[in-house]
PDB file of C-alpha atoms in Angstrom:
ATOM      1  CA  MET S   1      13.412 -51.956-139.583  1.00 94.00           C
ATOM      2  CA  HIS S   2      17.221 -52.583-140.862  1.00 97.00           C
ATOM      3  CA  VAL S   3      19.175 -50.375-142.865  1.00 98.00           C
ATOM      4  CA  SER S   4      22.370 -50.859-144.620  1.00 98.00           C
ATOM      5  CA  VAL S   5      25.074 -47.981-143.174  1.00 98.00           C
ATOM      6  CA  ASN S   6      28.845 -47.865-142.891  1.00 98.00           C
ATOM      7  CA  GLY S   7      28.965 -51.855-143.933  1.00 97.00           C
ATOM      8  CA  VAL S   8      26.215 -52.786-141.147  1.00 98.00           C
ATOM      9  CA  ARG S   9      22.966 -53.185-140.448  1.00 98.00           C
ATOM     10  CA  LEU S  10      21.047 -51.173-137.520  1.00 98.00           C
ATOM     11  CA  PHE S  11      17.472 -51.293-136.716  1.00 98.00           C
ATOM     12  CA  PHE S  12      15.605 -48.102-136.476  1.00 98.00           C
ATOM     13  CA  ASP S  13      11.889 -47.472-136.012  1.00 98.00           C
ATOM     14  CA  VAL S  14       9.916 -44.523-135.708  1.00 98.00           C
ATOM     15  CA  GLU S  15       6.994 -42.747-134.023  1.00 98.00           C
ATOM     16  CA  GLY S  16       4.351 -40.275-135.468  1.00 96.00           C
ATOM     17  CA  ALA S  17       4.039 -39.027-139.163  1.00 95.00           C
ATOM     18  CA  LYS S  18       6.605 -36.708-140.769  1.00 96.00           C
ATOM     19  CA  LEU S  19       3.858 -34.852-142.501  1.00 96.00           C
ATOM     20  CA  VAL S  20       0.097 -34.551-140.679  1.00 94.00           C
ATOM     21  CA  PRO S  21      -2.691 -32.329-142.396  1.00 95.00           C
ATOM     22  CA  ASP S  22      -2.959 -29.420-141.315  1.00 93.00           C
ATOM     23  CA  GLY S  23      -5.983 -27.063-142.436  1.00 95.00           C
ATOM     24  CA  PRO S  24      -5.082 -27.152-146.662  1.00 96.00           C
ATOM     25  CA  ILE S  25      -1.104 -27.748-146.208  1.00 96.00           C
ATOM     26  CA  MET S  26       0.559 -30.548-145.044  1.00 96.00           C
ATOM     27  CA  ARG S  27       2.499 -30.014-142.384  1.00 95.00           C
ATOM     28  CA  GLU S  28       5.949 -31.240-141.825  1.00 96.00           C
ATOM     29  CA  LYS S  29       7.447 -31.640-138.849  1.00 97.00           C
ATOM     30  CA  PRO S  30      11.104 -31.771-137.415  1.00 98.00           C
ATOM     31  CA  THR S  31      12.481 -35.370-137.273  1.00 98.00           C
ATOM     32  CA  LEU S  32      13.747 -36.058-133.235  1.00 98.00           C
ATOM     33  CA  LEU S  33      16.871 -38.715-133.563  1.00 98.00           C
ATOM     34  CA  LEU S  34      16.887 -40.113-130.278  1.00 98.00           C
ATOM     35  CA  LEU S  35      20.333 -42.128-129.109  1.00 98.00           C
ATOM     36  CA  HIS S  36      20.640 -44.714-126.346  1.00 97.00           C
ATOM     37  CA  GLY S  37      22.372 -45.182-123.574  1.00 95.00           C
ATOM     38  CA  GLY S  38      24.231 -47.824-122.749  1.00 92.00           C
ATOM     39  CA  PRO S  39      26.801 -49.257-124.980  1.00 94.00           C
ATOM     40  CA  GLY S  40      24.992 -52.592-124.571  1.00 91.00           C
ATOM     41  CA  PHE S  41      21.190 -51.367-124.852  1.00 92.00           C
ATOM     42  CA  ASP S  42      18.503 -51.060-127.305  1.00 96.00           C
ATOM     43  CA  HIS S  43      16.443 -48.261-127.846  1.00 97.00           C
ATOM     44  CA  SER S  44      13.219 -49.688-126.143  1.00 95.00           C
ATOM     45  CA  ILE S  45      14.231 -47.865-123.030  1.00 93.00           C
ATOM     46  CA  TYR S  46      13.416 -44.204-124.433  1.00 95.00           C
ATOM     47  CA  LYS S  47      10.106 -45.997-124.893  1.00 96.00           C
ATOM     48  CA  PRO S  48       7.153 -44.336-123.694  1.00 96.00           C
ATOM     49  CA  ALA S  49       9.447 -41.773-121.830  1.00 96.00           C
ATOM     50  CA  TYR S  50       9.511 -39.839-125.027  1.00 98.00           C
ATOM     51  CA  SER S  51       6.330 -40.722-127.108  1.00 97.00           C
ATOM     52  CA  PRO S  52       4.524 -37.691-125.749  1.00 97.00           C
ATOM     53  CA  LEU S  53       6.796 -35.200-127.762  1.00 98.00           C
ATOM     54  CA  SER S  54       5.174 -37.769-130.876  1.00 97.00           C
ATOM     55  CA  ASP S  55       3.129 -34.424-131.182  1.00 97.00           C
ATOM     56  CA  ILE S  56       5.444 -31.928-132.122  1.00 97.00           C
ATOM     57  CA  ALA S  57       8.471 -34.014-133.970  1.00 98.00           C
ATOM     58  CA  GLN S  58       8.955 -37.389-135.969  1.00 98.00           C
ATOM     59  CA  ILE S  59      10.621 -39.890-133.398  1.00 98.00           C
ATOM     60  CA  VAL S  60      13.573 -41.940-134.590  1.00 98.00           C
ATOM     61  CA  TYR S  61      14.917 -44.416-132.304  1.00 98.00           C
ATOM     62  CA  LEU S  62      18.063 -46.365-133.566  1.00 98.00           C
ATOM     63  CA  ASP S  63      20.306 -48.648-132.311  1.00 98.00           C
ATOM     64  CA  HIS S  64      24.479 -48.177-131.870  1.00 98.00           C
ATOM     65  CA  ARG S  65      26.186 -50.434-134.008  1.00 98.00           C
ATOM     66  CA  GLY S  66      26.924 -53.627-131.839  1.00 97.00           C
ATOM     67  CA  ASN S  67      23.773 -52.683-129.335  1.00 97.00           C
ATOM     68  CA  GLY S  68      19.919 -53.915-129.670  1.00 96.00           C
ATOM     69  CA  ARG S  69      19.167 -55.168-132.515  1.00 97.00           C
ATOM     70  CA  SER S  70      21.520 -53.340-135.331  1.00 98.00           C
ATOM     71  CA  GLU S  71      24.368 -55.462-136.146  1.00 97.00           C
ATOM     72  CA  ASP S  72      27.914 -55.925-134.836  1.00 97.00           C
ATOM     73  CA  GLY S  73      30.175 -55.835-137.442  1.00 97.00           C
ATOM     74  CA  PRO S  74      34.101 -54.838-136.261  1.00 96.00           C
ATOM     75  CA  ARG S  75      35.279 -55.099-132.729  1.00 96.00           C
ATOM     76  CA  GLU S  76      37.338 -51.925-134.276  1.00 95.00           C
ATOM     77  CA  GLY S  77      34.577 -49.951-135.124  1.00 97.00           C
ATOM     78  CA  TRP S  78      32.884 -50.068-131.372  1.00 98.00           C
ATOM     79  CA  THR S  79      34.218 -46.337-130.939  1.00 98.00           C
ATOM     80  CA  LEU S  80      32.567 -42.899-130.491  1.00 98.00           C
ATOM     81  CA  ALA S  81      33.939 -41.798-133.895  1.00 98.00           C
ATOM     82  CA  GLN S  82      31.841 -44.157-135.873  1.00 98.00           C
ATOM     83  CA  TRP S  83      29.367 -44.412-133.808  1.00 98.00           C
ATOM     84  CA  GLY S  84      28.567 -40.308-133.977  1.00 98.00           C
ATOM     85  CA  ASP S  85      29.823 -41.161-138.105  1.00 98.00           C
ATOM     86  CA  ASP S  86      27.158 -43.841-138.330  1.00 98.00           C
ATOM     87  CA  VAL S  87      24.330 -41.602-136.805  1.00 98.00           C
ATOM     88  CA  HIS S  88      25.495 -39.037-140.248  1.00 98.00           C
ATOM     89  CA  ALA S  89      25.931 -41.629-142.520  1.00 98.00           C
ATOM     90  CA  PHE S  90      21.915 -42.997-141.688  1.00 98.00           C
ATOM     91  CA  CYS S  91      20.643 -40.178-141.514  1.00 98.00           C
ATOM     92  CA  GLU S  92      21.906 -39.800-145.255  1.00 98.00           C
ATOM     93  CA  VAL S  93      20.726 -42.855-146.165  1.00 98.00           C
ATOM     94  CA  LEU S  94      16.766 -41.917-144.830  1.00 97.00           C
ATOM     95  CA  GLY S  95      17.037 -38.499-146.280  1.00 97.00           C
ATOM     96  CA  ILE S  96      16.921 -37.370-142.640  1.00 98.00           C
ATOM     97  CA  THR S  97      17.673 -33.287-142.584  1.00 97.00           C
ATOM     98  CA  GLU S  98      18.360 -30.462-140.142  1.00 97.00           C
ATOM     99  CA  PRO S  99      17.663 -33.425-137.608  1.00 98.00           C
ATOM    100  CA  ILE S 100      17.276 -32.226-133.371  1.00 98.00           C
ATOM    101  CA  VAL S 101      19.624 -35.246-131.971  1.00 98.00           C
ATOM    102  CA  LEU S 102      19.014 -36.215-129.076  1.00 98.00           C
ATOM    103  CA  GLY S 103      21.807 -38.060-126.428  1.00 98.00           C
ATOM    104  CA  ALA S 104      21.439 -39.436-123.204  1.00 98.00           C
ATOM    105  CA  SER S 105      23.821 -40.862-120.849  1.00 98.00           C
ATOM    106  CA  PHE S 106      26.719 -42.828-123.359  1.00 98.00           C
ATOM    107  CA  GLY S 107      23.958 -41.935-126.396  1.00 98.00           C
ATOM    108  CA  GLY S 108      25.524 -38.243-125.291  1.00 98.00           C
ATOM    109  CA  MET S 109      28.236 -39.281-126.253  1.00 98.00           C
ATOM    110  CA  VAL S 110      27.635 -40.519-129.528  1.00 98.00           C
ATOM    111  CA  ALA S 111      26.105 -37.019-130.063  1.00 98.00           C
ATOM    112  CA  LEU S 112      28.979 -35.134-128.723  1.00 98.00           C
ATOM    113  CA  ALA S 113      31.246 -37.003-131.551  1.00 98.00           C
ATOM    114  CA  TYR S 114      28.609 -37.366-134.300  1.00 98.00           C
ATOM    115  CA  ALA S 115      28.162 -32.624-133.561  1.00 98.00           C
ATOM    116  CA  THR S 116      31.813 -32.171-133.662  1.00 98.00           C
ATOM    117  CA  ARG S 117      32.567 -34.471-136.536  1.00 98.00           C
ATOM    118  CA  HIS S 118      29.638 -32.720-138.313  1.00 98.00           C
ATOM    119  CA  PRO S 119      29.029 -29.783-137.093  1.00 96.00           C
ATOM    120  CA  ASN S 120      27.086 -28.168-140.038  1.00 93.00           C
ATOM    121  CA  HIS S 121      24.401 -31.129-140.228  1.00 97.00           C
ATOM    122  CA  ALA S 122      22.093 -31.043-136.900  1.00 98.00           C
ATOM    123  CA  SER S 123      19.363 -28.433-136.749  1.00 98.00           C
ATOM    124  CA  LYS S 124      19.730 -28.746-132.734  1.00 98.00           C
ATOM    125  CA  LEU S 125      21.523 -31.225-129.844  1.00 98.00           C
ATOM    126  CA  VAL S 126      20.115 -32.147-126.793  1.00 98.00           C
ATOM    127  CA  LEU S 127      22.536 -33.702-123.919  1.00 98.00           C
ATOM    128  CA  VAL S 128      21.318 -35.605-120.911  1.00 98.00           C
ATOM    129  CA  SER S 129      23.698 -36.887-118.247  1.00 98.00           C
ATOM    130  CA  THR S 130      26.068 -37.236-120.261  1.00 98.00           C
ATOM    131  CA  ALA S 131      30.051 -36.033-120.404  1.00 98.00           C
ATOM    132  CA  ALA S 132      32.346 -35.072-122.565  1.00 98.00           C
ATOM    133  CA  ALA S 133      35.696 -36.495-121.500  1.00 98.00           C
ATOM    134  CA  GLY S 134      36.432 -40.038-119.430  1.00 97.00           C
ATOM    135  CA  ASP S 135      36.739 -40.558-115.991  1.00 95.00           C
ATOM    136  CA  GLU S 136      34.984 -37.657-115.063  1.00 96.00           C
ATOM    137  CA  TYR S 137      34.535 -36.213-111.012  1.00 97.00           C
ATOM    138  CA  LEU S 138      34.928 -40.044-109.715  1.00 97.00           C
ATOM    139  CA  GLU S 139      35.474 -39.341-106.113  1.00 97.00           C
ATOM    140  CA  ARG S 140      31.936 -37.532-106.443  1.00 98.00           C
ATOM    141  CA  ARG S 141      30.699 -40.255-108.521  1.00 97.00           C
ATOM    142  CA  VAL S 142      31.949 -42.384-104.864  1.00 97.00           C
ATOM    143  CA  GLU S 143      30.635 -39.769-102.490  1.00 98.00           C
ATOM    144  CA  LEU S 144      26.814 -39.573-104.394  1.00 98.00           C
ATOM    145  CA  PHE S 145      26.810 -43.214-104.428  1.00 98.00           C
ATOM    146  CA  GLU S 146      28.075 -43.539-100.413  1.00 97.00           C
ATOM    147  CA  ARG S 147      24.932 -40.860-100.256  1.00 97.00           C
ATOM    148  CA  PHE S 148      22.583 -42.904-101.809  1.00 97.00           C
ATOM    149  CA  GLY S 149      23.315 -45.949-101.222  1.00 97.00           C
ATOM    150  CA  GLY S 150      25.316 -46.179 -97.579  1.00 97.00           C
ATOM    151  CA  PRO S 151      28.917 -47.212 -97.202  1.00 96.00           C
ATOM    152  CA  GLU S 152      28.601 -50.662 -98.553  1.00 95.00           C
ATOM    153  CA  VAL S 153      27.513 -49.104-101.836  1.00 96.00           C
ATOM    154  CA  GLY S 154      29.796 -46.356-101.679  1.00 96.00           C
ATOM    155  CA  ALA S 155      32.061 -49.301-101.016  1.00 94.00           C
ATOM    156  CA  LEU S 156      31.609 -51.226-104.225  1.00 93.00           C
ATOM    157  CA  ALA S 157      31.310 -47.461-106.529  1.00 94.00           C
ATOM    158  CA  ARG S 158      35.347 -46.989-104.899  1.00 94.00           C
ATOM    159  CA  ARG S 159      36.388 -50.817-106.121  1.00 90.00           C
ATOM    160  CA  ARG S 160      34.841 -50.262-109.501  1.00 89.00           C
ATOM    161  CA  LEU S 161      36.025 -47.123-110.888  1.00 91.00           C
ATOM    162  CA  LEU S 162      39.421 -46.574-108.802  1.00 90.00           C
ATOM    163  CA  GLU S 163      40.715 -49.213-107.928  1.00 86.00           C
ATOM    164  CA  GLN S 164      39.179 -52.082-110.677  1.00 77.00           C
ATOM    165  CA  ARG S 165      39.131 -49.458-113.371  1.00 72.00           C
ATOM    166  CA  GLY S 166      37.674 -51.289-116.233  1.00 61.00           C
ATOM    167  CA  HIS S 167      38.271 -55.278-115.007  1.00 62.00           C
ATOM    168  CA  PRO S 168      36.155 -55.664-112.595  1.00 61.00           C
ATOM    169  CA  ASP S 169      35.793 -59.235-112.008  1.00 64.00           C
ATOM    170  CA  GLN S 170      31.914 -61.491-112.445  1.00 67.00           C
ATOM    171  CA  THR S 171      31.345 -60.451-108.671  1.00 75.00           C
ATOM    172  CA  SER S 172      31.322 -57.463-108.750  1.00 76.00           C
ATOM    173  CA  VAL S 173      29.911 -57.114-111.406  1.00 77.00           C
ATOM    174  CA  GLU S 174      27.066 -58.381-110.545  1.00 84.00           C
ATOM    175  CA  ALA S 175      27.335 -56.686-107.007  1.00 89.00           C
ATOM    176  CA  TRP S 176      27.123 -53.675-109.270  1.00 90.00           C
ATOM    177  CA  ALA S 177      23.518 -54.322-110.878  1.00 87.00           C
ATOM    178  CA  ARG S 178      22.399 -55.622-107.477  1.00 92.00           C
ATOM    179  CA  LEU S 179      23.240 -52.542-105.550  1.00 95.00           C
ATOM    180  CA  ALA S 180      24.251 -49.717-107.005  1.00 95.00           C
ATOM    181  CA  MET S 181      22.389 -49.741-110.582  1.00 94.00           C
ATOM    182  CA  PRO S 182      18.954 -49.316-108.041  1.00 95.00           C
ATOM    183  CA  HIS S 183      20.552 -45.894-107.480  1.00 96.00           C
ATOM    184  CA  TYR S 184      20.785 -44.904-111.102  1.00 96.00           C
ATOM    185  CA  THR S 185      16.751 -42.910-110.160  1.00 96.00           C
ATOM    186  CA  ARG S 186      15.425 -41.907-107.571  1.00 96.00           C
ATOM    187  CA  VAL S 187      12.014 -43.003-108.149  1.00 95.00           C
ATOM    188  CA  PRO S 188      12.543 -46.570-109.242  1.00 92.00           C
ATOM    189  CA  ARG S 189      12.607 -48.009-112.563  1.00 88.00           C
ATOM    190  CA  ASP S 190       9.623 -50.013-114.140  1.00 88.00           C
ATOM    191  CA  PRO S 191      11.212 -53.607-114.195  1.00 88.00           C
ATOM    192  CA  ASP S 192       9.454 -54.283-117.197  1.00 89.00           C
ATOM    193  CA  MET S 193      12.002 -51.570-118.908  1.00 87.00           C
ATOM    194  CA  GLY S 194      14.782 -54.216-117.653  1.00 85.00           C
ATOM    195  CA  ARG S 195      12.639 -57.280-119.053  1.00 89.00           C
ATOM    196  CA  ARG S 196      11.955 -55.725-122.902  1.00 93.00           C
ATOM    197  CA  ALA S 197      15.709 -54.370-123.052  1.00 91.00           C
ATOM    198  CA  ILE S 198      18.315 -56.136-125.087  1.00 92.00           C
ATOM    199  CA  ASN S 199      21.460 -55.945-123.180  1.00 89.00           C
ATOM    200  CA  ARG S 200      25.117 -57.258-125.285  1.00 92.00           C
ATOM    201  CA  PRO S 201      27.318 -56.665-122.980  1.00 89.00           C
ATOM    202  CA  PRO S 202      30.385 -57.450-124.901  1.00 92.00           C
ATOM    203  CA  VAL S 203      30.244 -54.415-126.187  1.00 94.00           C
ATOM    204  CA  LEU S 204      30.153 -52.332-122.504  1.00 91.00           C
ATOM    205  CA  GLN S 205      32.937 -54.382-121.896  1.00 90.00           C
ATOM    206  CA  TRP S 206      34.510 -54.295-125.480  1.00 94.00           C
ATOM    207  CA  PHE S 207      34.471 -49.659-124.153  1.00 94.00           C
ATOM    208  CA  THR S 208      34.993 -49.963-121.159  1.00 91.00           C
ATOM    209  CA  ARG S 209      38.381 -52.528-120.951  1.00 90.00           C
ATOM    210  CA  PRO S 210      41.260 -51.372-119.196  1.00 89.00           C
ATOM    211  CA  ASP S 211      42.616 -49.360-122.302  1.00 90.00           C
ATOM    212  CA  GLY S 212      39.185 -48.855-123.457  1.00 93.00           C
ATOM    213  CA  GLU S 213      38.150 -45.736-125.031  1.00 96.00           C
ATOM    214  CA  SER S 214      35.234 -45.042-121.874  1.00 95.00           C
ATOM    215  CA  HIS S 215      38.490 -43.961-120.114  1.00 95.00           C
ATOM    216  CA  ASN S 216      40.243 -41.381-122.098  1.00 95.00           C
ATOM    217  CA  TYR S 217      38.089 -39.802-124.833  1.00 98.00           C
ATOM    218  CA  ASN S 218      38.154 -36.280-124.557  1.00 98.00           C
ATOM    219  CA  PHE S 219      35.623 -33.877-126.623  1.00 98.00           C
ATOM    220  CA  PHE S 220      36.533 -31.128-125.176  1.00 98.00           C
ATOM    221  CA  PRO S 221      39.024 -29.481-128.141  1.00 98.00           C
ATOM    222  CA  ASP S 222      36.546 -29.977-130.218  1.00 97.00           C
ATOM    223  CA  LEU S 223      33.532 -28.021-128.968  1.00 97.00           C
ATOM    224  CA  ASP S 224      33.305 -24.874-129.563  1.00 95.00           C
ATOM    225  CA  ARG S 225      33.217 -27.060-133.545  1.00 95.00           C
ATOM    226  CA  ILE S 226      29.353 -27.176-132.662  1.00 96.00           C
ATOM    227  CA  GLN S 227      27.351 -24.686-134.606  1.00 93.00           C
ATOM    228  CA  CYS S 228      23.397 -25.701-133.564  1.00 97.00           C
ATOM    229  CA  PRO S 229      21.424 -24.664-130.921  1.00 98.00           C
ATOM    230  CA  THR S 230      22.047 -27.015-127.694  1.00 98.00           C
ATOM    231  CA  LEU S 231      20.250 -28.315-124.655  1.00 98.00           C
ATOM    232  CA  VAL S 232      22.761 -29.399-121.913  1.00 98.00           C
ATOM    233  CA  LEU S 233      20.256 -30.909-118.957  1.00 98.00           C
ATOM    234  CA  GLY S 234      21.129 -33.344-115.717  1.00 98.00           C
ATOM    235  CA  GLY S 235      20.145 -34.193-112.541  1.00 98.00           C
ATOM    236  CA  GLU S 236      22.047 -32.514-109.785  1.00 98.00           C
ATOM    237  CA  ASP S 237      22.299 -35.883-107.631  1.00 98.00           C
ATOM    238  CA  ASP S 238      23.304 -37.623-110.653  1.00 98.00           C
ATOM    239  CA  PRO S 239      26.066 -40.433-109.369  1.00 98.00           C
ATOM    240  CA  MET S 240      26.865 -41.986-112.782  1.00 97.00           C
ATOM    241  CA  HIS S 241      27.730 -38.192-114.320  1.00 98.00           C
ATOM    242  CA  PRO S 242      27.560 -35.733-111.654  1.00 98.00           C
ATOM    243  CA  ILE S 243      26.329 -32.456-112.535  1.00 98.00           C
ATOM    244  CA  GLU S 244      29.383 -30.957-112.530  1.00 98.00           C
ATOM    245  CA  SER S 245      30.284 -32.327-116.038  1.00 98.00           C
ATOM    246  CA  GLN S 246      26.928 -31.353-118.023  1.00 98.00           C
ATOM    247  CA  ALA S 247      28.056 -27.744-116.560  1.00 98.00           C
ATOM    248  CA  ASP S 248      31.661 -28.120-117.889  1.00 98.00           C
ATOM    249  CA  ILE S 249      29.911 -28.784-121.258  1.00 98.00           C
ATOM    250  CA  ALA S 250      27.377 -26.101-121.360  1.00 98.00           C
ATOM    251  CA  ALA S 251      30.284 -23.871-120.361  1.00 98.00           C
ATOM    252  CA  ALA S 252      32.880 -24.778-123.097  1.00 97.00           C
ATOM    253  CA  LEU S 253      29.699 -24.363-125.747  1.00 96.00           C
ATOM    254  CA  PRO S 254      29.221 -21.466-127.754  1.00 92.00           C
ATOM    255  CA  PRO S 255      27.338 -19.610-125.536  1.00 93.00           C
ATOM    256  CA  HIS S 256      24.805 -18.055-127.909  1.00 95.00           C
ATOM    257  CA  LEU S 257      24.157 -21.802-128.711  1.00 96.00           C
ATOM    258  CA  VAL S 258      24.036 -23.001-125.173  1.00 97.00           C
ATOM    259  CA  ARG S 259      21.143 -24.207-122.579  1.00 98.00           C
ATOM    260  CA  PHE S 260      21.801 -25.142-119.309  1.00 98.00           C
ATOM    261  CA  GLU S 261      19.097 -26.930-117.361  1.00 98.00           C
ATOM    262  CA  ARG S 262      19.619 -28.228-113.603  1.00 98.00           C
ATOM    263  CA  PHE S 263      17.111 -30.566-112.772  1.00 98.00           C
ATOM    264  CA  ALA S 264      16.670 -31.007-108.676  1.00 97.00           C
ATOM    265  CA  ASP S 265      15.901 -34.023-106.423  1.00 96.00           C
ATOM    266  CA  CYS S 266      17.205 -35.825-109.856  1.00 98.00           C
ATOM    267  CA  ARG S 267      19.705 -38.817-110.992  1.00 97.00           C
ATOM    268  CA  HIS S 268      20.854 -40.576-113.927  1.00 97.00           C
ATOM    269  CA  ALA S 269      17.624 -40.172-115.581  1.00 95.00           C
ATOM    270  CA  CYS S 270      15.663 -36.942-115.729  1.00 96.00           C
ATOM    271  CA  ILE S 271      12.721 -38.676-117.731  1.00 96.00           C
ATOM    272  CA  GLN S 272      12.312 -40.793-114.949  1.00 96.00           C
ATOM    273  CA  ASP S 273      12.375 -38.973-111.998  1.00 97.00           C
ATOM    274  CA  ALA S 274      11.094 -36.143-113.226  1.00 97.00           C
ATOM    275  CA  PRO S 275       9.334 -36.626-117.212  1.00 97.00           C
ATOM    276  CA  GLU S 276       6.810 -34.071-117.028  1.00 97.00           C
ATOM    277  CA  ARG S 277       9.430 -31.371-116.138  1.00 97.00           C
ATOM    278  CA  THR S 278      11.344 -33.027-118.820  1.00 98.00           C
ATOM    279  CA  LEU S 279       9.097 -33.414-121.531  1.00 98.00           C
ATOM    280  CA  ALA S 280       8.882 -29.632-120.915  1.00 98.00           C
ATOM    281  CA  THR S 281      11.590 -28.134-121.142  1.00 98.00           C
ATOM    282  CA  ILE S 282      12.568 -31.093-124.378  1.00 98.00           C
ATOM    283  CA  ARG S 283       8.969 -30.053-126.076  1.00 98.00           C
ATOM    284  CA  ASN S 284      10.521 -25.529-125.566  1.00 98.00           C
ATOM    285  CA  PHE S 285      13.694 -26.746-126.730  1.00 98.00           C
ATOM    286  CA  ILE S 286      12.318 -28.249-129.779  1.00 98.00           C
ATOM    287  CA  LEU S 287       9.890 -25.564-131.129  1.00 97.00           C
ATOM    288  CA  ARG S 288      11.651 -23.001-130.069  1.00 93.00           C
ATOM    289  CA  PRO S 289      12.828 -20.391-133.379  1.00 90.00           C
ATOM    290  CA  LYS S 290      16.433 -21.387-134.045  1.00 77.00           C
TER     291      LYS S 290
END
């Protein structure tokens, strides 16, 4: 399905009813809005991993502008501020009130942009394996890639993260997909997930170009604007956004609002490496009274 938001048509999908029969009443479930990672991928990377939560929430999957099945719009609009504003406007257009917004990796960055720019809109926030500022803990990331992939992968990570800084050659891009990406998770990914996903490389190239926003964004000065309960979780062995990045986010949020969960033996995708614990943690957070 598509809806016009801020001048572009955004694709979204819905899993589960908003209203369900419950004895003499129709019970309303909260809306869980999922913001996918990337940039350049689509919402399908969340299916079916988060589907079990549809019994307690109506799940709405959104493709960001320039990603998946959504329209591009001008490249100048491929910014965290615009993506965050799109989340707010998307909810306004569809009449979604008090959403629970979950973002992982790049989706977590979009969630932070949304929550800091529209602090009274979400009812709860879930931030998974993400970072609040660009180019954090680069040496730590190289160290972790070398630990899991050996000297070749460590050298590749050093070139990509510290030496090429936003302008990798095609050989490095192909080597990264072949050698480094398998180490994003401890449990091997289902190869069909990658085959199903729509990959839009231009938006990633724009975001990570030498002067791109991925290197210089910083939400830390505004994190105290967030006014809703926030669950921060990440893997202890995440080589892309080390657990220190999530610890920094949790420390910067209002302490009475934050819950921080560290997942042992997990890397960049807790839902992949520890699905039962991840779903249980998110489920408990959704069900917990504000």
